Each structure stands twice: as structure tokens, then as C-alpha cells.
CSV table of C-alpha atoms in Angstrom, one decimal:
chain,number,residue,atom,x,y,z
A,160,MET,CA,132.2,-56.8,35.6
A,161,LYS,CA,130.8,-53.5,36.6
A,162,PHE,CA,132.1,-51.8,33.5
A,163,PHE,CA,130.6,-54.6,31.4
A,164,ARG,CA,127.2,-54.1,32.9
A,165,LEU,CA,127.4,-50.3,32.3
A,166,ASP,CA,128.3,-50.8,28.7
A,167,LEU,CA,125.4,-53.2,28.2
A,168,LEU,CA,123.0,-50.8,29.8
A,169,THR,CA,124.3,-48.0,27.5
A,170,LEU,CA,123.8,-50.2,24.5
A,171,LEU,CA,120.2,-51.0,25.5
A,172,ILE,CA,119.3,-47.4,26.1
A,173,SER,CA,120.8,-46.4,22.7
A,174,LEU,CA,118.8,-49.1,20.9
A,175,PHE,CA,115.6,-47.9,22.6
A,176,ILE,CA,116.2,-44.3,21.5
A,177,LEU,CA,117.0,-45.2,17.9
A,178,ASN,CA,114.0,-47.5,17.7
A,179,SER,CA,111.7,-44.6,18.8
A,180,CYS,CA,112.8,-42.4,15.8
A,181,LYS,CA,110.4,-42.3,12.9
A,182,ASN,CA,110.3,-41.1,9.3
A,183,GLN,CA,109.3,-37.4,9.1
A,184,ASP,CA,106.3,-38.4,7.0
A,185,THR,CA,104.7,-40.0,10.0
A,186,VAL,CA,105.7,-37.6,12.8
A,187,GLY,CA,102.7,-36.2,14.7
A,188,LEU,CA,100.1,-38.8,13.6
A,189,GLY,CA,97.9,-40.4,16.1
A,190,VAL,CA,97.6,-43.7,14.2
A,191,ASP,CA,98.1,-47.3,15.0
A,192,SER,CA,101.4,-48.4,13.3
A,193,SER,CA,99.7,-51.8,12.6
A,194,THR,CA,97.2,-50.1,10.3
A,195,GLN,CA,99.6,-47.5,8.8
A,196,ILE,CA,100.5,-48.2,5.2
A,197,ASN,CA,102.9,-45.5,4.0
A,198,GLY,CA,103.9,-41.8,4.1
A,199,THR,CA,103.9,-39.9,0.8
A,200,GLN,CA,104.6,-36.3,-0.3
A,201,VAL,CA,102.5,-34.8,-3.1
A,202,ASP,CA,103.5,-31.6,-5.0
A,203,THR,CA,100.5,-30.7,-7.0
A,204,SER,CA,99.5,-27.8,-9.3
A,205,THR,CA,95.7,-28.6,-9.1
A,206,ILE,CA,95.1,-25.0,-7.9
A,207,ILE,CA,92.9,-22.4,-9.6
A,208,VAL,CA,93.6,-18.7,-8.9
A,209,ASN,CA,91.6,-15.7,-10.0
A,210,THR,CA,92.3,-12.0,-9.2
A,211,VAL,CA,89.3,-10.1,-7.9
A,212,LYS,CA,88.7,-6.7,-6.5
A,213,GLU,CA,88.8,-6.2,-2.7
A,214,ASP,CA,85.7,-5.5,-0.6
A,215,SER,CA,85.0,-1.9,0.3
A,216,ILE,CA,86.7,-0.7,3.5
A,217,ILE,CA,85.8,1.6,6.4
A,218,THR,CA,88.7,4.0,6.7
A,219,THR,CA,87.6,6.2,9.5
A,220,GLY,CA,89.5,5.7,12.7
A,221,ALA,CA,92.4,3.9,11.1
A,222,THR,CA,95.9,3.8,12.6
A,223,LYS,CA,97.5,4.5,9.3
A,224,ASN,CA,96.0,6.9,6.8
A,225,ALA,CA,97.1,6.9,3.2
A,226,LEU,CA,97.8,10.0,1.0
A,227,ALA,CA,98.7,8.7,-2.4
A,228,TYR,CA,99.3,9.4,-6.1
A,229,PHE,CA,101.2,6.5,-7.5
A,230,THR,CA,101.7,5.3,-11.0
A,231,ASP,CA,102.6,1.6,-11.1
A,232,PRO,CA,103.8,0.3,-14.4
A,233,VAL,CA,101.9,-3.0,-13.9
A,234,PHE,CA,98.9,-2.1,-11.9
A,235,GLY,CA,98.0,1.5,-13.0
A,236,VAL,CA,97.3,4.6,-11.0
A,237,THR,CA,96.3,4.7,-7.3
A,238,GLU,CA,95.0,7.8,-5.7
A,239,SER,CA,94.2,8.4,-2.0
A,240,ASN,CA,92.9,11.6,-0.6
A,241,LEU,CA,92.2,12.4,3.1
A,242,ALA,CA,89.2,14.1,4.7
A,243,ALA,CA,89.9,15.5,8.2
A,244,SER,CA,87.7,16.6,11.0
A,245,LEU,CA,88.9,19.8,12.7
A,246,SER,CA,88.2,20.3,16.4
A,247,LEU,CA,88.5,23.0,19.0
A,248,PRO,CA,91.5,22.8,21.4
A,249,GLY,CA,90.8,19.8,23.7
A,250,ALA,CA,87.8,19.0,21.5
A,251,ALA,CA,85.7,21.0,23.9
A,252,ALA,CA,84.3,24.5,24.4
A,253,TYR,CA,87.0,27.1,24.1
A,254,THR,CA,87.6,30.6,25.3
A,255,LEU,CA,90.2,32.7,23.4
A,256,PRO,CA,93.1,34.1,25.4
A,257,SER,CA,92.6,37.6,26.7
A,258,GLY,CA,94.8,40.4,25.2
A,259,THR,CA,95.6,41.4,21.6
A,260,ILE,CA,96.4,38.3,19.5
A,261,SER,CA,98.5,38.4,16.3
A,262,ILE,CA,99.3,35.3,14.2
A,263,ASP,CA,102.8,34.6,13.2
A,264,SER,CA,102.0,31.4,11.2
A,265,THR,CA,99.8,28.4,11.0
A,266,ARG,CA,100.9,24.9,10.3
A,267,LEU,CA,99.1,21.7,9.6
A,268,VAL,CA,101.4,19.1,11.3
A,269,MET,CA,101.1,15.6,10.0
A,270,HIS,CA,103.1,12.7,11.5
A,271,TYR,CA,104.5,10.0,9.3
A,272,ILE,CA,104.0,6.4,10.2
A,273,ASP,CA,105.6,3.3,8.8
A,274,GLY,CA,104.2,2.2,5.4
A,275,PHE,CA,105.5,4.4,2.6
A,276,TYR,CA,105.4,2.7,-0.8
A,277,GLY,CA,106.6,4.0,-4.0
A,278,ASP,CA,109.5,6.3,-5.2
A,279,SER,CA,111.3,8.1,-2.4
A,280,VAL,CA,114.3,9.2,-4.5
A,281,ALA,CA,113.3,10.7,-7.8
A,282,SER,CA,109.8,11.7,-7.1
A,283,SER,CA,108.7,15.0,-5.5
A,284,TYR,CA,105.2,15.6,-4.1
A,285,LYS,CA,102.9,18.6,-3.7
A,286,LEU,CA,100.2,18.5,-1.1
A,287,ASN,CA,97.2,20.9,-1.4
A,288,VAL,CA,94.8,21.6,1.5
A,289,TYR,CA,91.2,22.8,1.0
A,290,GLN,CA,88.2,23.2,3.1
A,291,LEU,CA,85.4,20.6,2.9
A,292,SER,CA,82.1,21.9,1.6
A,293,GLU,CA,80.3,19.0,3.3
A,294,LEU,CA,80.4,18.1,7.0
A,295,PHE,CA,82.8,15.4,8.3
A,296,ASN,CA,80.6,13.7,10.8
A,297,GLU,CA,82.7,11.9,13.3
A,298,SER,CA,79.9,9.6,14.2
A,299,THR,CA,79.7,8.3,10.6
A,300,SER,CA,81.8,5.4,9.3
A,301,TYR,CA,83.1,6.4,5.9
A,302,TYR,CA,84.3,3.9,3.2
A,303,ASN,CA,87.2,4.1,0.9
A,304,THR,CA,84.7,4.6,-2.0
A,305,LYS,CA,83.5,7.9,-0.5
A,306,GLN,CA,84.0,10.9,-2.8
A,307,TRP,CA,84.3,14.1,-0.8
A,308,GLN,CA,83.1,17.5,-1.8
A,309,ALA,CA,85.6,20.3,-1.2
A,310,ASN,CA,86.0,24.0,-2.1
A,311,THR,CA,88.9,23.5,-4.5
A,312,SER,CA,88.7,27.0,-5.8
A,313,ASN,CA,90.1,28.3,-2.5
A,314,LEU,CA,93.6,26.8,-1.7
A,315,LEU,CA,94.2,27.0,2.1
A,316,GLY,CA,97.8,25.8,1.9
A,317,SER,CA,100.3,23.7,0.1
A,318,VAL,CA,103.8,22.3,0.3
A,319,THR,CA,106.2,20.6,-2.1
A,320,PHE,CA,108.4,17.9,-0.5
A,321,LYS,CA,110.4,14.7,-0.9
A,322,ALA,CA,109.2,11.5,0.9
A,323,ARG,CA,111.6,11.6,3.9
A,324,THR,CA,109.3,9.5,6.1
A,325,HIS,CA,112.0,8.5,8.6
A,326,ASP,CA,114.1,11.7,8.9
A,327,SER,CA,113.7,13.7,12.1
A,328,ILE,CA,113.6,17.5,11.8
A,329,LYS,CA,114.2,20.5,14.0
A,330,ILE,CA,111.6,23.0,15.0
A,331,SER,CA,111.1,25.9,17.4
A,332,ASN,CA,109.4,24.9,20.6
A,333,ILE,CA,107.4,27.7,21.9
A,334,ILE,CA,107.1,27.8,25.7
A,335,THR,CA,104.7,30.3,27.2
A,336,GLY,CA,106.5,32.9,29.4
A,337,LYS,CA,109.9,31.5,28.5
A,338,PRO,CA,112.4,31.7,25.6
A,339,ASP,CA,111.7,29.5,22.6
A,340,THR,CA,114.0,26.5,22.1
A,341,LEU,CA,115.1,24.4,19.1
A,342,ILE,CA,114.1,20.7,19.4
A,343,LYS,CA,114.4,17.6,17.3
A,344,VAL,CA,111.1,15.9,16.5
A,345,PRO,CA,110.2,12.6,14.7
A,346,ALA,CA,109.6,12.7,10.9
A,347,GLN,CA,106.6,14.9,10.0
A,348,LEU,CA,105.2,17.0,7.3
A,349,ARG,CA,104.4,20.7,8.1
A,350,VAL,CA,102.1,22.4,5.7
A,351,PRO,CA,101.8,26.3,5.8
A,352,ILE,CA,98.1,27.2,6.1
A,353,SER,CA,96.6,30.6,5.3
A,354,ASN,CA,96.2,32.8,8.4
A,355,SER,CA,93.0,34.2,7.0
A,356,PHE,CA,91.4,30.8,7.2
A,357,ILE,CA,92.2,30.5,10.9
A,358,ILE,CA,91.2,34.1,11.6
A,359,SER,CA,87.8,33.7,9.8
A,360,ASN,CA,86.9,30.3,11.3
A,361,PHE,CA,88.5,30.5,14.7
A,362,PHE,CA,89.6,33.9,16.1
A,363,ASN,CA,86.6,35.8,14.5
A,364,ALA,CA,84.1,33.0,15.4
A,365,ASN,CA,81.3,34.1,17.7
A,366,SER,CA,81.0,32.8,21.2
A,367,ALA,CA,78.2,30.4,20.3
A,368,THR,CA,80.5,28.7,17.7
A,369,LEU,CA,83.3,28.3,20.3
A,370,SER,CA,80.9,27.1,23.0
A,371,SER,CA,80.6,23.6,21.6
A,372,ASN,CA,83.0,21.4,19.6
A,373,LYS,CA,80.1,20.1,17.6
A,374,ILE,CA,78.9,23.5,16.6
A,375,PHE,CA,82.4,24.5,15.6
A,376,GLN,CA,82.7,21.3,13.4
A,377,ASN,CA,79.4,22.0,11.8
A,378,SER,CA,80.6,25.5,11.0
A,379,VAL,CA,84.1,24.7,9.7
A,380,LYS,CA,83.1,21.4,8.0
A,381,GLY,CA,86.7,20.0,7.9
A,382,LEU,CA,89.8,19.8,5.7
A,383,TYR,CA,90.5,18.0,2.4
A,384,LEU,CA,94.0,16.9,1.6
A,385,THR,CA,95.1,15.8,-1.9
A,386,LEU,CA,98.3,15.4,-3.8
A,387,ASP,CA,98.5,17.7,-6.8
A,388,LYS,CA,98.6,15.4,-9.8
A,389,ALA,CA,100.2,18.0,-12.1
A,390,GLN,CA,102.9,19.0,-9.6
A,391,THR,CA,103.8,15.5,-8.3
A,392,THR,CA,106.7,14.3,-10.4
A,393,GLY,CA,108.0,10.8,-11.2
A,394,ALA,CA,106.1,7.6,-10.3
A,395,GLY,CA,105.0,9.1,-6.9
A,396,GLY,CA,103.9,6.9,-4.1
A,397,SER,CA,101.7,6.3,-1.1
A,398,LEU,CA,102.5,8.1,2.2
A,399,MET,CA,101.1,6.9,5.5
A,400,PHE,CA,100.2,9.3,8.3
A,401,ALA,CA,99.3,8.6,11.9
A,402,ALA,CA,96.1,9.7,13.6
A,403,GLY,CA,96.5,12.6,16.0
A,404,ASP,CA,97.6,15.4,13.6
A,405,THR,CA,97.1,19.0,14.5
A,406,LEU,CA,96.5,22.5,13.0
A,407,THR,CA,98.9,24.5,15.1
A,408,VAL,CA,98.7,28.3,15.3
A,409,TYR,CA,101.8,30.2,16.4
A,410,CYS,CA,100.9,33.6,17.7
A,411,LYS,CA,101.8,36.6,19.9
A,412,ILE,CA,99.7,37.9,22.7
A,413,VAL,CA,100.1,41.4,24.0
A,414,LYS,CA,98.6,41.8,27.5
A,415,SER,CA,99.2,44.7,29.9
A,416,GLY,CA,102.2,45.7,27.8
A,417,VAL,CA,103.8,42.3,28.0
A,418,ILE,CA,104.4,40.4,24.7
A,419,ASP,CA,104.5,36.6,24.8
A,420,THR,CA,104.6,33.9,22.2
A,421,THR,CA,102.3,30.9,22.4
A,422,GLN,CA,100.8,28.1,20.2
A,423,ILE,CA,97.2,27.0,20.0
A,424,LYS,CA,96.6,23.5,18.7
A,425,LEU,CA,93.4,22.5,17.0
A,426,PRO,CA,93.4,18.7,16.8
A,427,ILE,CA,92.6,16.6,13.7
A,428,THR,CA,90.3,14.2,15.6
A,429,LYS,CA,89.5,11.9,12.7
A,430,LEU,CA,90.7,11.1,9.2
A,431,ALA,CA,89.1,9.2,6.3
A,432,ALA,CA,90.8,8.0,3.2
A,433,SER,CA,89.1,8.1,-0.2
A,434,VAL,CA,90.8,5.7,-2.5
A,435,LYS,CA,90.6,5.3,-6.3
A,436,HIS,CA,92.3,2.7,-8.5
A,437,THR,CA,92.6,3.2,-12.3
A,438,TYR,CA,93.8,-0.2,-13.5
A,439,SER,CA,96.0,-1.0,-16.5
A,440,THR,CA,94.9,-3.0,-19.5
A,441,THR,CA,96.8,-6.0,-18.0
A,442,ILE,CA,94.9,-5.9,-14.7
A,443,ASN,CA,91.6,-5.3,-16.3
A,444,ALA,CA,92.1,-8.4,-18.5
A,445,GLU,CA,92.9,-10.5,-15.4
A,446,LEU,CA,89.8,-9.1,-13.6
A,447,ASN,CA,87.6,-10.1,-16.6
A,448,ASN,CA,89.0,-13.6,-16.7
A,449,THR,CA,86.6,-15.7,-14.6
A,450,THR,CA,86.7,-18.9,-16.5
A,451,THR,CA,90.3,-20.0,-16.4
A,452,SER,CA,93.1,-20.0,-13.8
A,453,GLY,CA,95.6,-17.1,-14.1
A,454,ASN,CA,99.2,-17.8,-14.9
A,455,VAL,CA,99.9,-14.9,-12.7
A,456,PHE,CA,97.8,-13.2,-10.0
A,457,TYR,CA,97.8,-9.9,-8.3
A,458,LEU,CA,97.6,-8.6,-4.7
A,459,GLN,CA,97.3,-4.9,-4.0
A,460,GLY,CA,96.9,-2.9,-0.8
A,461,LEU,CA,94.7,0.2,-0.2
A,462,GLY,CA,91.6,-1.9,-0.9
A,463,GLY,CA,92.8,-2.9,-4.3
A,464,LEU,CA,93.1,-6.6,-5.3
A,465,ARG,CA,92.9,-10.0,-3.7
A,466,THR,CA,92.9,-13.5,-5.2
A,467,LYS,CA,90.4,-16.3,-5.0
A,468,VAL,CA,92.2,-19.7,-4.7
A,469,SER,CA,90.5,-23.1,-5.0
A,470,PHE,CA,91.4,-26.8,-5.0
A,471,PRO,CA,88.6,-28.2,-7.1
A,472,ASN,CA,89.9,-31.7,-7.7
A,473,LEU,CA,92.8,-32.1,-5.3
A,474,LEU,CA,91.1,-34.0,-2.5
A,475,ALA,CA,88.9,-35.9,-4.8
A,476,ASN,CA,91.9,-37.1,-6.8
A,477,ILE,CA,93.7,-38.2,-3.6
A,478,ARG,CA,90.7,-40.3,-2.6
A,479,SER,CA,90.1,-41.8,-6.0
A,480,ASN,CA,93.7,-42.4,-7.0
A,481,LEU,CA,95.3,-43.3,-3.8
A,482,LEU,CA,92.7,-45.0,-1.6
A,483,LYS,CA,90.8,-48.2,-1.6
A,484,LYS,CA,87.6,-49.0,0.2
A,485,ASP,CA,89.6,-50.5,3.0
A,486,SER,CA,91.9,-47.5,3.6
A,487,ASP,CA,91.8,-43.8,4.4
A,488,ILE,CA,94.4,-40.9,4.7
A,489,ILE,CA,95.5,-38.4,7.3
A,490,LEU,CA,97.3,-35.3,6.3
A,491,ASN,CA,100.5,-34.8,8.1
A,492,ARG,CA,101.2,-31.5,6.6
A,493,ALA,CA,99.7,-29.3,3.9
A,494,GLU,CA,101.5,-26.1,2.9
A,495,LEU,CA,100.5,-23.6,0.3
A,496,VAL,CA,103.5,-21.9,-1.2
A,497,VAL,CA,103.2,-18.5,-3.1
A,498,THR,CA,106.1,-17.0,-5.0
A,499,PRO,CA,106.3,-13.5,-6.5
A,500,ASN,CA,107.0,-13.4,-10.2
A,501,PRO,CA,110.8,-13.1,-10.6
A,502,GLY,CA,111.7,-9.5,-11.5
A,503,SER,CA,108.4,-8.1,-10.4
A,504,ASN,CA,109.9,-6.9,-7.1
A,505,ILE,CA,112.1,-4.3,-8.8
A,506,PRO,CA,111.9,-1.5,-8.2
A,507,TYR,CA,108.9,-2.0,-5.9
A,508,ARG,CA,109.2,-4.7,-3.2
A,509,PRO,CA,106.5,-7.3,-2.6
A,510,ILE,CA,103.9,-7.0,0.2
A,511,PRO,CA,105.7,-7.9,3.5
A,512,LYS,CA,102.7,-10.0,4.7
A,513,ILE,CA,99.6,-11.5,3.2
A,514,THR,CA,96.7,-13.4,4.7
A,515,LEU,CA,94.5,-16.3,3.8
A,516,TYR,CA,90.9,-16.8,4.9
A,517,ARG,CA,87.7,-18.6,4.0
A,518,LEU,CA,84.0,-17.7,3.7
A,519,ASP,CA,81.3,-19.2,5.8
A,520,ILE,CA,77.9,-20.2,4.6
A,521,ALA,CA,76.8,-16.6,4.9
A,522,HIS,CA,79.8,-15.5,2.8
A,523,GLN,CA,81.4,-13.7,5.8
A,524,ARG,CA,85.1,-13.9,6.3
A,525,ILE,CA,86.4,-16.4,8.8
A,526,GLY,CA,89.9,-17.7,9.6
A,527,VAL,CA,90.9,-21.2,8.7
A,528,ALA,CA,91.3,-23.8,11.5
A,529,ASP,CA,95.1,-23.7,11.3
A,530,VAL,CA,95.2,-20.2,12.8
A,531,SER,CA,92.1,-20.4,15.1
A,532,SER,CA,93.0,-19.9,18.7
A,533,SER,CA,90.2,-22.3,19.7
A,534,ASP,CA,91.5,-25.1,17.5
A,535,PRO,CA,94.3,-27.3,19.1
A,536,ARG,CA,95.8,-27.8,15.7
A,537,ASN,CA,96.6,-24.1,15.2
A,538,VAL,CA,100.0,-22.9,14.1
A,539,ALA,CA,102.0,-19.8,15.1
A,540,ALA,CA,100.6,-16.6,13.6
A,541,ASN,CA,104.1,-15.3,12.8
A,542,ALA,CA,104.6,-18.3,10.5
A,543,PHE,CA,101.5,-17.6,8.4
A,544,GLY,CA,101.8,-15.4,5.3
A,545,TYR,CA,105.0,-13.5,6.0
A,546,TYR,CA,107.4,-12.9,3.1
A,547,ALA,CA,110.6,-14.8,3.7
A,548,ASN,CA,113.2,-16.4,1.5
A,549,LYS,CA,111.4,-14.9,-1.5
A,550,GLN,CA,108.1,-16.8,-0.7
A,551,TYR,CA,104.9,-16.7,1.3
A,552,ARG,CA,103.9,-19.9,3.1
A,553,PHE,CA,100.6,-21.0,4.6
A,554,ILE,CA,100.0,-24.1,6.7
A,555,LEU,CA,96.6,-25.5,5.8
A,556,THR,CA,96.8,-29.0,7.2
A,557,ALA,CA,93.7,-28.7,9.5
A,558,TYR,CA,91.7,-26.7,6.9
A,559,LEU,CA,92.2,-29.3,4.1
A,560,GLN,CA,91.8,-32.2,6.5
A,561,ASP,CA,88.4,-30.9,7.6
A,562,ILE,CA,87.4,-30.5,3.9
A,563,LEU,CA,88.6,-34.0,3.2
A,564,LEU,CA,86.4,-35.3,6.1
A,565,LYS,CA,83.6,-33.0,5.0
A,566,LYS,CA,83.6,-31.2,8.3
A,567,THR,CA,84.1,-27.9,6.4
A,568,ILE,CA,82.8,-26.8,3.0
A,569,ASP,CA,84.9,-24.5,0.9
A,570,TYR,CA,82.6,-21.6,0.1
A,571,GLY,CA,85.5,-19.5,-1.1
A,572,THR,CA,89.1,-19.2,0.0
A,573,TYR,CA,91.1,-15.9,-0.6
A,574,ILE,CA,94.6,-14.5,-0.3
A,575,ALA,CA,94.8,-10.8,0.4
A,576,PRO,CA,97.2,-8.1,1.5
A,577,ILE,CA,97.3,-7.3,5.3
A,578,ASP,CA,99.2,-4.9,7.5
A,579,THR,CA,102.1,-6.1,9.5
A,580,THR,CA,101.2,-4.3,12.8
A,581,ASN,CA,99.5,-7.2,14.4
A,582,LYS,CA,101.9,-10.1,15.0
A,583,SER,CA,100.0,-12.1,17.7
A,584,SER,CA,97.1,-13.3,15.5
A,585,VAL,CA,96.1,-13.5,11.8
A,586,ASP,CA,94.1,-10.5,10.5
A,587,ILE,CA,91.5,-11.3,7.8
A,588,VAL,CA,89.6,-8.0,7.5
A,589,ALA,CA,90.2,-5.9,4.4
A,590,THR,CA,92.5,-3.0,5.2
A,591,SER,CA,93.6,0.4,3.8
A,592,GLN,CA,96.7,0.4,6.1
A,593,ILE,CA,99.0,-1.3,3.6
A,594,ALA,CA,99.9,0.2,0.2
A,595,ALA,CA,102.3,-2.4,-1.3
A,596,ARG,CA,101.5,-4.9,-4.0
A,597,THR,CA,102.7,-8.3,-5.2
A,598,VAL,CA,102.7,-10.0,-8.6
A,599,ALA,CA,102.7,-13.8,-8.0
A,600,VAL,CA,103.1,-16.8,-10.2
A,601,GLY,CA,99.8,-18.6,-10.6
A,602,SER,CA,99.1,-21.9,-12.2
A,603,ASP,CA,101.7,-21.5,-15.0
A,604,LYS,CA,102.8,-25.2,-15.4
A,605,THR,CA,105.9,-24.1,-17.3
A,606,SER,CA,107.2,-22.0,-14.3
A,607,PRO,CA,109.1,-23.5,-11.4
A,608,TYR,CA,107.7,-20.7,-9.3
A,609,ARG,CA,104.1,-21.6,-9.8
A,610,ILE,CA,101.8,-21.6,-6.8
A,611,LYS,CA,101.9,-25.1,-5.2
A,612,LEU,CA,100.4,-27.1,-2.4
A,613,ASP,CA,102.9,-29.5,-0.7
A,614,ILE,CA,101.0,-32.3,1.0
A,615,ILE,CA,102.5,-35.0,3.2
A,616,TYR,CA,99.9,-37.6,4.0
A,617,THR,CA,99.8,-41.1,5.5
A,618,LYS,CA,97.6,-43.8,4.1
A,619,ILE,CA,96.1,-46.0,6.8
A,620,ALA,CA,94.0,-49.1,6.8
A,621,LYS,CA,90.5,-48.9,8.1
């Protein structure tokens, strides 16, 4: 009898659990089942995409700084040059060491940071360094469109190299008063600089120039770094360098008959990238197309290209075709799926992460509700715009539901490249810290890879 009761109890619990399971189309809805009509999935191509140029970008103070000369067979040519402010040691007043100083060598030390894009195998690069003929003012915000003036008739230094952006190297570590040692350091580019430049602007500078970092910067102006177009072979690429580079002077000091080796480091306290895109006929044709949706669309880093996406008839069609006056709908899930054009990722991989944002009434960028930390409907940031399984996906359930209910007006929705550094939230500001590009399938109805919006909705009675 006890066993019989136990079996009966188990059966009742099982029936209760099974009865609580629902179809996936209705999961998460706060609706009354008595008014619920159905759950339906819509795969629609009612999407318009147009490639447009990215907004201008402030590049001073960036974590990643691009030095580029890259010829892309689809997009065209991208160039990025760097202007650099040069400071006194410690960025403060400086007194030269006492004794007789002789320079062994001078190196501009540039530290690679993740983000190289292009050809690291066949291409070789030549970097030229010049002195700026205009002041790099550290209190000024410089845009990527800034064209710097430099004394290109006087080459301060150059180096020809391969893009070994993750290979550590060994250098001599100079320790004052002790023997030099050989140490391994992270990947970096070391550019020989003319000793005459450092003698003229630093060692032979008067005491007034060395008494203030600002006076020194006004005197030296800064440095200009550019890849030599004639000497950079192959397709080239975009190299990323970290902030915090230095101009290091290796020298001997003779004092009271004692010879010692030392190094004096003049920090590069700020960098600014000047970027230029020369687009191909294909890209220019797409930029000029403002009347029809593109069968393909283009995304490009370094302040290049973004894409405007709109759903002009989608929600209106849902209302007119699927609803009656006595019913309404709730979106269970709306997901925008973007797929790179097959074959376009060889030999250059797609952008690892893209973003999606909307414009407010003042046409300022703002995140959609689905990734807003203040909206309880928000989704995880790491599931928004990452390239995985050969696709990018965006959850737009809250955004489109608000448009459907007329709580939000679509003043413009855009997809754009974004850096992968931030993983805790969704960035929407235009950036120069990513150099990759993506060719994606647009509204081409003949392609199974076309951009699509998958919607799962529930129709409910009013």
C-alpha cells in the first residue's frame, strides 16, 4: 500500500511538470493564456541596407594607434600615418648628467599591440621618421582627417621590417654602474634615429629649453611616422602600436676618469593617427547608391565604412497582415543575422566584432534598449555582434517592440566596426582601433546568406 501511494505521488508530480512545459514560441511572455492566439516565426527580407562613410574620429589618446599602408583588392588603399609628441625624460624639467657624454645610438622604440590586419607573410614594410614642422599640441584633440605638416626633406631614421607583431626579441639591457645584460622583451619595432637630431634638439639645447617640458615641445615640435609607399612591398597592412613609446638614447658618460653606459628615455606622450581611404570603383559605386538597397554592404575599420539598416515596412506589414482590430502582438524574439559574403574572408578575415546603434532625435548615437544596462530586457554584451559560426547576430527584441508600440522612433539604425577590447558592454562610438573589414550579403533575394531578421511573435487577443 505504501508503494502504491508512492507511485501515485510520482505520477502526479510528473504530470504537473509536463503540463508546465510550453512551446518555445511562447516562452518568456507575460500574457494571459486565455487571450493568447498563437506563436509564429517570421523570416523576412524586408530590410534595406546602404553603405555610408563613417563619422570623423578623435585619434589622440587612443589605446591602439594605426600605422598603415594597405592595398585591399575590394576596398582600395588605406593609409594611416602617426604624429607623435616628444617629451623630456619624466615629462618635466631636466638636467643633463654631468661629465662628458657620447652617444652610441638612438632608437625609437614602438611596442606592438593586438590588431594587425593585412599581409604578414609576403609583404615587407619600410618606416620613415621625420620631424614635424608644426606643433603637436597635447591639449588639442586631433581627428583622423588631420593632415600633418612635416619636414620630409630631412629623414631622421628608417627601418625595413616584416610584420612580426607577436614575436619577442632580445636586446641589451643597460644598467648604470653594472655590466649590460641580454634580455627578452615583448614584440616591438626599434627604429634607428640620427644621433645628430638628438644632439641638436636635446644635448645642445639651452637650459631654458630643458627647464620646461612645454618649452621643449614647442622647440622640437614632434615626430612624424609614415610607411614608405615605394618601399613597402606586397599588399601591405595595418600595424597597431601601443601608447607609451619612447625615444631611447644609449650613451657613455665619462666622469672623473670612470666610463659608464646609460640610457636616457624621452617618452612619446601622445600619438594621433591621420587616416586616408582611397576607395575602389566598387566601393564608390556603393557609396553613390542612396536609392536602392545594396545586394552587398561593406564595413571597414580605421574610420572607413559603416552601414545604415532600416526596416521600412516590416512592422507595418505585421500589423496589417497578421492582426485584426481585436488583437495585438508581442515579440518573443527578434534577431538580426548578418553573414559575410562567401569567399570574401580569404585572404583577409572578417571583422571579429561589429556593433549596432540607433540615432536619437538630435542624431546622436545611442545604444538600443536590448543592450542598455538600465533596461530590464537587456541581453549579454558578449552575445551582441561577435563573429561566430560565420555570422554576426544582434538581439533586437526590445528595440523593435518599442518601435511597434511607438515608444521609439527609428531616426536611423547603423551597423559599424568596433574594437574587441571592451567585453563588458557594447561600444557605439566610431573607432580607429580596429583595422579589419567585412563584405556582407545585403538584400540579395537570390542568396541564402542575405541579411535577415528572424522574429518569433505571439498574437494575443485584446
